[in-house]
mmCIF file of C-alpha atoms in Angstrom:
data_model
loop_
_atom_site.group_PDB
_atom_site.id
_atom_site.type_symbol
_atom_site.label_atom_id
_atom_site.label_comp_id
_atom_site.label_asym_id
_atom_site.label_seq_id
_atom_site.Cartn_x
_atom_site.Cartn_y
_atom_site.Cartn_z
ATOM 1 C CA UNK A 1 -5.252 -5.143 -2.411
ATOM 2 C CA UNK A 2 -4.912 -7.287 0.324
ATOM 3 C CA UNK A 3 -5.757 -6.285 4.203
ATOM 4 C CA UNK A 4 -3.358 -7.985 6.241
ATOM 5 C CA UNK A 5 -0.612 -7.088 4.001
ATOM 6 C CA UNK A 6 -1.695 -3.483 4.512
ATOM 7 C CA UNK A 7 -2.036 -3.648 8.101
ATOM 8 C CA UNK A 8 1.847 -5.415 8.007
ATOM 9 C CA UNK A 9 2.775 -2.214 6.260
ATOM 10 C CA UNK A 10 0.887 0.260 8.319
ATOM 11 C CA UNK A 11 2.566 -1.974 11.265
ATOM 12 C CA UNK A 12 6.231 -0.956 9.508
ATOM 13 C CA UNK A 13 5.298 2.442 9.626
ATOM 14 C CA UNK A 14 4.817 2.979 12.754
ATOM 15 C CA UNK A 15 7.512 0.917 13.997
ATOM 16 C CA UNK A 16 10.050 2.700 11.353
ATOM 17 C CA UNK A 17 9.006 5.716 8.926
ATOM 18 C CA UNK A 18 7.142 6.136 5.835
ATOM 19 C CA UNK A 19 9.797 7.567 4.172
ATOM 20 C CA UNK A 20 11.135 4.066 3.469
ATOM 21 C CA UNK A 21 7.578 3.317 2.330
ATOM 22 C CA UNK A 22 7.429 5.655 -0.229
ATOM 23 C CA UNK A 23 11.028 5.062 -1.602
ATOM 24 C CA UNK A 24 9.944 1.385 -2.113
ATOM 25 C CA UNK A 25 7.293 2.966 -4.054
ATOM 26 C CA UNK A 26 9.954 5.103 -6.672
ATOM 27 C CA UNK A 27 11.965 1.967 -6.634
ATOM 28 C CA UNK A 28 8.849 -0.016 -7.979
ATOM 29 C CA UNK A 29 7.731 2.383 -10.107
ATOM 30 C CA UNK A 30 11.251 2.299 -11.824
ATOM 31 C CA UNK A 31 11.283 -1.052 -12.271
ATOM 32 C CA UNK A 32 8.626 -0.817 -14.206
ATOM 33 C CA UNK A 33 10.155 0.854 -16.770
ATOM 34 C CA UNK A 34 12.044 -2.631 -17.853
ATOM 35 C CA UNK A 35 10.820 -3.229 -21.287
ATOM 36 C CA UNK A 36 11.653 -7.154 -20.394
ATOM 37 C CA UNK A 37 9.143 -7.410 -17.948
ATOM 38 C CA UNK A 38 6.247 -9.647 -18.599
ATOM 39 C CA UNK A 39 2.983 -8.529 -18.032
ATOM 40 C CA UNK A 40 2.511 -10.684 -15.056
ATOM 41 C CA UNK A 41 5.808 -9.291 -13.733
ATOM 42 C CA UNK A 42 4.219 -6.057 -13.629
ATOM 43 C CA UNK A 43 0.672 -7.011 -12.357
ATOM 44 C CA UNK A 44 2.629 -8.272 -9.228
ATOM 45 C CA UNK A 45 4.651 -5.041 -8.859
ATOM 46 C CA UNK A 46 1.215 -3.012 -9.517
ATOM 47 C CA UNK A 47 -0.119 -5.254 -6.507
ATOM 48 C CA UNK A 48 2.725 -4.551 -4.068
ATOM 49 C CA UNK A 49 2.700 -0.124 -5.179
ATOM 50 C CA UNK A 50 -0.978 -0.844 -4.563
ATOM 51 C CA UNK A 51 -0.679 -2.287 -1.482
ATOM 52 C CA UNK A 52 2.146 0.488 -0.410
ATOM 53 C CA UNK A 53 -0.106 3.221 -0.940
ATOM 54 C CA UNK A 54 -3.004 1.857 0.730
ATOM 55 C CA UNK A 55 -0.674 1.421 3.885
ATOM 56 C CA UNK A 56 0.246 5.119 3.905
ATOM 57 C CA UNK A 57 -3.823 6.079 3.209
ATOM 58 C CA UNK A 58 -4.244 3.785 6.465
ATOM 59 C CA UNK A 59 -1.263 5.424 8.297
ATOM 60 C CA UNK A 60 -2.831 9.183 7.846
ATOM 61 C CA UNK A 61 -5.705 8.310 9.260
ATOM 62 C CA UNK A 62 -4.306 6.913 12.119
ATOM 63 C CA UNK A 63 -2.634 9.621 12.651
ATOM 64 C CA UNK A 64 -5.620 11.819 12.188
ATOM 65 C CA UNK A 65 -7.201 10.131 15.274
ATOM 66 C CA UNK A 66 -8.410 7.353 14.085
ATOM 67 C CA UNK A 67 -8.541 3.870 15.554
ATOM 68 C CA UNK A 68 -6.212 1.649 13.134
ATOM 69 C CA UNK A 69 -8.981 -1.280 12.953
ATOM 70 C CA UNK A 70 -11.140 1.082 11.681
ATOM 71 C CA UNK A 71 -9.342 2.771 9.270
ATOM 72 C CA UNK A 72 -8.419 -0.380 7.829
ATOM 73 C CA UNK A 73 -12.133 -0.886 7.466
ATOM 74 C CA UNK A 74 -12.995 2.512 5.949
ATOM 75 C CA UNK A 75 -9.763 1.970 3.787
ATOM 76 C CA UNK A 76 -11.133 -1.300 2.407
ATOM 77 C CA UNK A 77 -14.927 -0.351 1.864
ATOM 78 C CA UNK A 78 -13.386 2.528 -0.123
ATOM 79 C CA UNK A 79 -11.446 0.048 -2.615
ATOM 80 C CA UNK A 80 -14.141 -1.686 -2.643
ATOM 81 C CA UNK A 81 -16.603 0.736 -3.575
ATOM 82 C CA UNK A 82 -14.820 1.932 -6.023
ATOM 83 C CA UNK A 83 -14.540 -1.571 -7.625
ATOM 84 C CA UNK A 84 -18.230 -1.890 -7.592
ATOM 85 C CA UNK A 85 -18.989 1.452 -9.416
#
């Protein structure tokens, strides 16, 4: 996951609606039902769903009150706990 491309997506949110969000999400997901598609094809498409989803974590808690800089933070040490367990 990468945090500036989450915090360009939590950006989009706001400005538009997660709704389109989360249909670029089924979209992905679909796509990777392709048999064709090389593993490395899919790694990136993992990335970006990844990414997706950690934009709409961000966005609720924003909109549960808090600040966005730090729930990009708390977003981020989660991932990143989780990586080290």
């Amino acid at each position: 996951m990468k945090l500036p491309v989450i915090k360009h997506l939590t950006n989009f949110i706001e400005e538009n609606d997660e709704d389109y969000v989360l249909e670029t999400i089924e979209t992905l997901e679909a796509l990777t039902e392709v048999s064709s598609l090389k593993d490395e094809e899919l790694d990136v498409i993992g990335e970006i769903i990844s990414n997706l989803y950690g934009a709409i974590e961000v966005d609720k808690m924003v909109k549960g009150g808090m600040p966005k800089k730090e729930a990009l933070n708390t977003f981020m040490k989660r991932v990143l706990g989780s990586i080290d367990t």
